[in-house]
Amino acid sequence: MAKTAQLIIDGKTYEFPVIVGTENETAVDISDLLEKSGAITLDFGYKNTGATKSAITFLDGDKGILRYRGYSIEDLAEKSTFLEVAYLLIFGELPTTDQLNKFSGDIKNHTMVHEDIKKILDGFPSSSHPMGVLASLFCAQTAFYPEALDPNRAAEGVYLSIVRSLAKMPTFAAWAFKNAVGHPVNYPDNRLDYCSRFLKMLYALPAEDYHVDPVVADALDKLLILHADHEQNCSTSTVRIVGSSKASIYSSISAGINALWGPLHGGANQEVILMLEAIRKDGGDTEKWINKAKDKNSGFRLMGFGHRVYKNFDPRAKIIKKAADDVLKKLGVNDPVLEIAMKLEEVALRDPYFIERKLYPNVDFYSGIIYRALGIPVDMFTVMFAMGRLPGWIAQWKEMRENKEPIGRPRQVYVGQKLRPYVPIAKR
Ligand code: SDX
């Protein structure tokens, strides 16, 4: 017997189907609520609203579970590689050796960008935040590959756009950084793996025989895996809604980059380090800053803490916290803010304010400490998040388009003026 839910409005009962997901999540399907009842629902921030059915990523916020296509994030972070995870998210299965070699080889063939991209880059002053440059360069692909604007593009054309996106994102990211520091850009060295190729473009100076530290490349590969997808978060929902208008993959993902930039979302990793540095400079009094975070009038939040879905530890934060320890030891880096971060976590997790609100460290709380140890500048932290999240955005955009989902167009409750006559300016 199919499960249903009833809603009573003005004494009339309406019945709606209840659907149950793979992991027994329950949803009331209100697709015909307006047609049946004339009423809509209201849910600021969509805290209680499902936008779609998806087979890509599963989160359990209470148990702190994260799985990509059924594989646990712990397994993938320990045993997989970023390109293998990208293939899994986008195509639904772990690749065979031949499939991965072809995917990686196709990506290598597209790491270069058109020389005219430099003209766009030159238009950005060195004071530009790399996230704004990245979003612009990524969207500029619509100019160089106009065939991607065709909403009915054949599958092989979509595959080419996917490969170009993954191939050129590191080049755009490294070039955005070089623009910020006023250095000449580097071209991709396709003899290297995905992360090493990026790191060499990021750090190599002209005519330098730059060698990438494998410890750094491995740590970055793990971080990109941990950021690769996270179901219907703010930036992914942005990619989906822009893509639902049949906008190209490049413009949809560029919109996602901009959504990720916000300090409440991916921009938090940069804010965490700035916060930890401020606490260190202020003498490291964690109790004082915890109290500030609890004071609504302070305007201060403990950045890297809290999550819309996780009401337990963010599993990524646990993995990154351990990785931070390992990487700093391997690189011989002693970062005083790591100790402050651990002290903040210890104090917060025994404080009733945080306990009652189920506020735990999220993915951004420790990631910045690793990025810093890898020598990545703080303005580039959210760019690293975008590089990691790219396969997730691609997978979600592809799923939405393959499922032929309708254009996203939420409704509203109007609370403005009733009808009123126009008043000429002389009479106002
Ligand atoms: C990411 O959605 C995703 O999956 C995102 C992400 C992904 O992988 O895509 O996981 C990546 O964006 C991680 C989150 C990074 N952002 C931060 O670290 C910024 C700090 N955290 C928050 O601002 C907040 O916790 C959010 C934005 C993450 C979640 O906000 P919600 O779900 O809208 O919760 P809320 O703002 O309504 O807070 C509920 C209560 C409030 O107190 P009361 O009004 O109930 O008294 O908790 C308090 C908030 O004031 N609160 C905090 C807090 N976070 C929430 N108080 C102090 N410090 C904080 N960090």
XYZ file of N, CA and C and ligand atoms in Angstrom, residues 47 230 233-234 263-266 268 293 296 301-308 311 316 353-354 357 359 362-364 385 389, ligand 1:
150
model
N 15.171 24.739 3.737
C 15.697 23.857 4.780
C 14.948 22.542 4.847
N 28.589 17.336 -2.794
C 27.928 17.369 -1.488
C 26.440 17.583 -1.643
N 23.884 21.356 -2.121
C 24.356 22.557 -1.405
C 24.101 23.808 -2.238
N 24.398 24.976 -1.654
C 24.079 26.252 -2.289
C 24.627 26.368 -3.705
N 31.075 33.811 2.003
C 31.724 33.384 3.253
C 30.904 32.369 4.050
N 29.611 32.252 3.783
C 28.835 31.237 4.514
C 28.970 29.871 3.845
N 29.533 29.864 2.644
C 29.658 28.601 1.876
C 31.147 28.313 1.675
N 31.602 28.212 0.466
C 33.008 27.833 0.240
C 33.986 28.896 0.687
N 34.160 30.183 3.379
C 34.429 30.006 4.809
C 35.851 29.533 5.058
N 31.229 34.450 19.636
C 30.422 33.697 18.648
C 29.028 33.417 19.191
N 24.855 37.167 19.927
C 24.187 37.532 18.661
C 24.516 38.950 18.223
N 30.736 35.009 13.850
C 30.421 33.582 13.891
C 31.718 32.797 13.912
N 31.674 31.619 14.519
C 32.847 30.748 14.511
C 32.923 30.119 13.116
N 33.729 30.701 12.254
C 33.783 30.230 10.867
C 34.338 28.808 10.820
N 33.774 27.998 9.949
C 34.174 26.588 9.875
C 33.390 25.717 10.830
N 32.422 26.350 11.529
C 31.571 25.577 12.458
C 30.125 25.634 12.001
N 29.401 24.554 12.205
C 27.983 24.502 11.872
C 27.764 24.029 10.454
N 26.584 23.473 10.215
C 26.271 22.985 8.863
C 24.769 22.803 8.732
N 24.253 23.057 7.527
C 22.825 22.913 7.296
C 22.392 21.464 7.464
N 24.466 17.449 11.614
C 24.205 17.812 13.027
C 25.048 16.872 13.893
N 34.176 14.803 6.594
C 35.340 15.363 5.873
C 36.263 16.089 6.835
N 25.922 26.118 24.185
C 25.430 26.853 23.005
C 25.654 26.014 21.745
N 26.839 25.451 21.618
C 27.172 24.691 20.411
C 26.530 23.305 20.449
N 22.770 23.531 19.620
C 22.542 23.833 18.192
C 23.236 22.812 17.273
N 26.362 22.231 16.605
C 27.356 22.908 15.764
C 28.708 22.201 15.909
N 33.071 21.920 10.339
C 32.708 21.441 9.002
C 33.947 21.345 8.128
N 33.760 21.054 6.890
C 34.880 20.775 5.970
C 35.876 21.933 5.926
N 35.387 23.146 6.210
C 36.264 24.318 6.053
C 37.128 24.599 7.271
N 38.667 24.900 -3.371
C 37.358 24.271 -3.126
C 36.641 24.111 -4.471
N 35.234 20.785 -6.206
C 33.784 20.622 -6.399
C 33.386 20.495 -7.861
C 29.980 24.651 3.333
O 25.551 22.790 2.295
C 26.676 22.225 2.136
O 26.777 21.039 1.936
C 27.883 23.183 2.182
C 29.247 22.532 2.190
C 29.525 21.826 0.890
O 30.369 20.900 0.898
O 29.007 22.269 -0.163
O 29.335 21.592 3.240
C 30.346 23.573 2.358
O 29.444 25.652 2.939
C 30.260 24.426 4.796
C 29.727 25.611 5.706
C 30.793 26.722 5.702
N 30.282 27.917 6.390
C 30.742 28.295 7.605
O 31.574 27.658 8.247
C 30.188 29.626 8.091
C 29.790 29.502 9.573
N 28.622 28.604 9.666
C 27.361 29.186 9.492
O 27.143 30.457 9.178
C 26.172 28.216 9.489
O 26.418 27.224 10.396
C 25.816 27.621 8.142
C 25.676 28.695 7.108
C 26.867 26.656 7.704
C 24.496 26.882 8.300
O 23.524 27.815 8.534
P 21.990 27.401 8.829
O 21.774 25.948 8.604
O 21.124 28.365 8.088
O 21.868 27.603 10.375
P 21.546 28.987 11.051
O 22.382 30.082 10.475
O 20.071 29.151 11.038
O 22.072 28.718 12.553
C 21.263 28.000 13.489
C 21.687 28.528 14.857
C 21.572 30.052 14.960
O 21.413 30.386 16.319
P 19.866 30.659 16.882
O 19.293 31.748 15.993
O 19.138 29.325 16.744
O 20.058 31.115 18.313
O 23.092 28.251 15.069
C 23.832 29.448 15.172
C 22.948 30.528 14.565
O 23.269 31.801 15.132
N 25.069 29.255 14.407
C 26.262 29.693 14.781
C 27.141 29.225 13.787
N 26.470 28.550 12.849
C 25.179 28.569 13.220
N 26.660 30.407 15.846
C 27.983 30.685 15.925
N 28.914 30.267 15.015
C 28.522 29.545 13.934
N 29.415 29.140 13.033
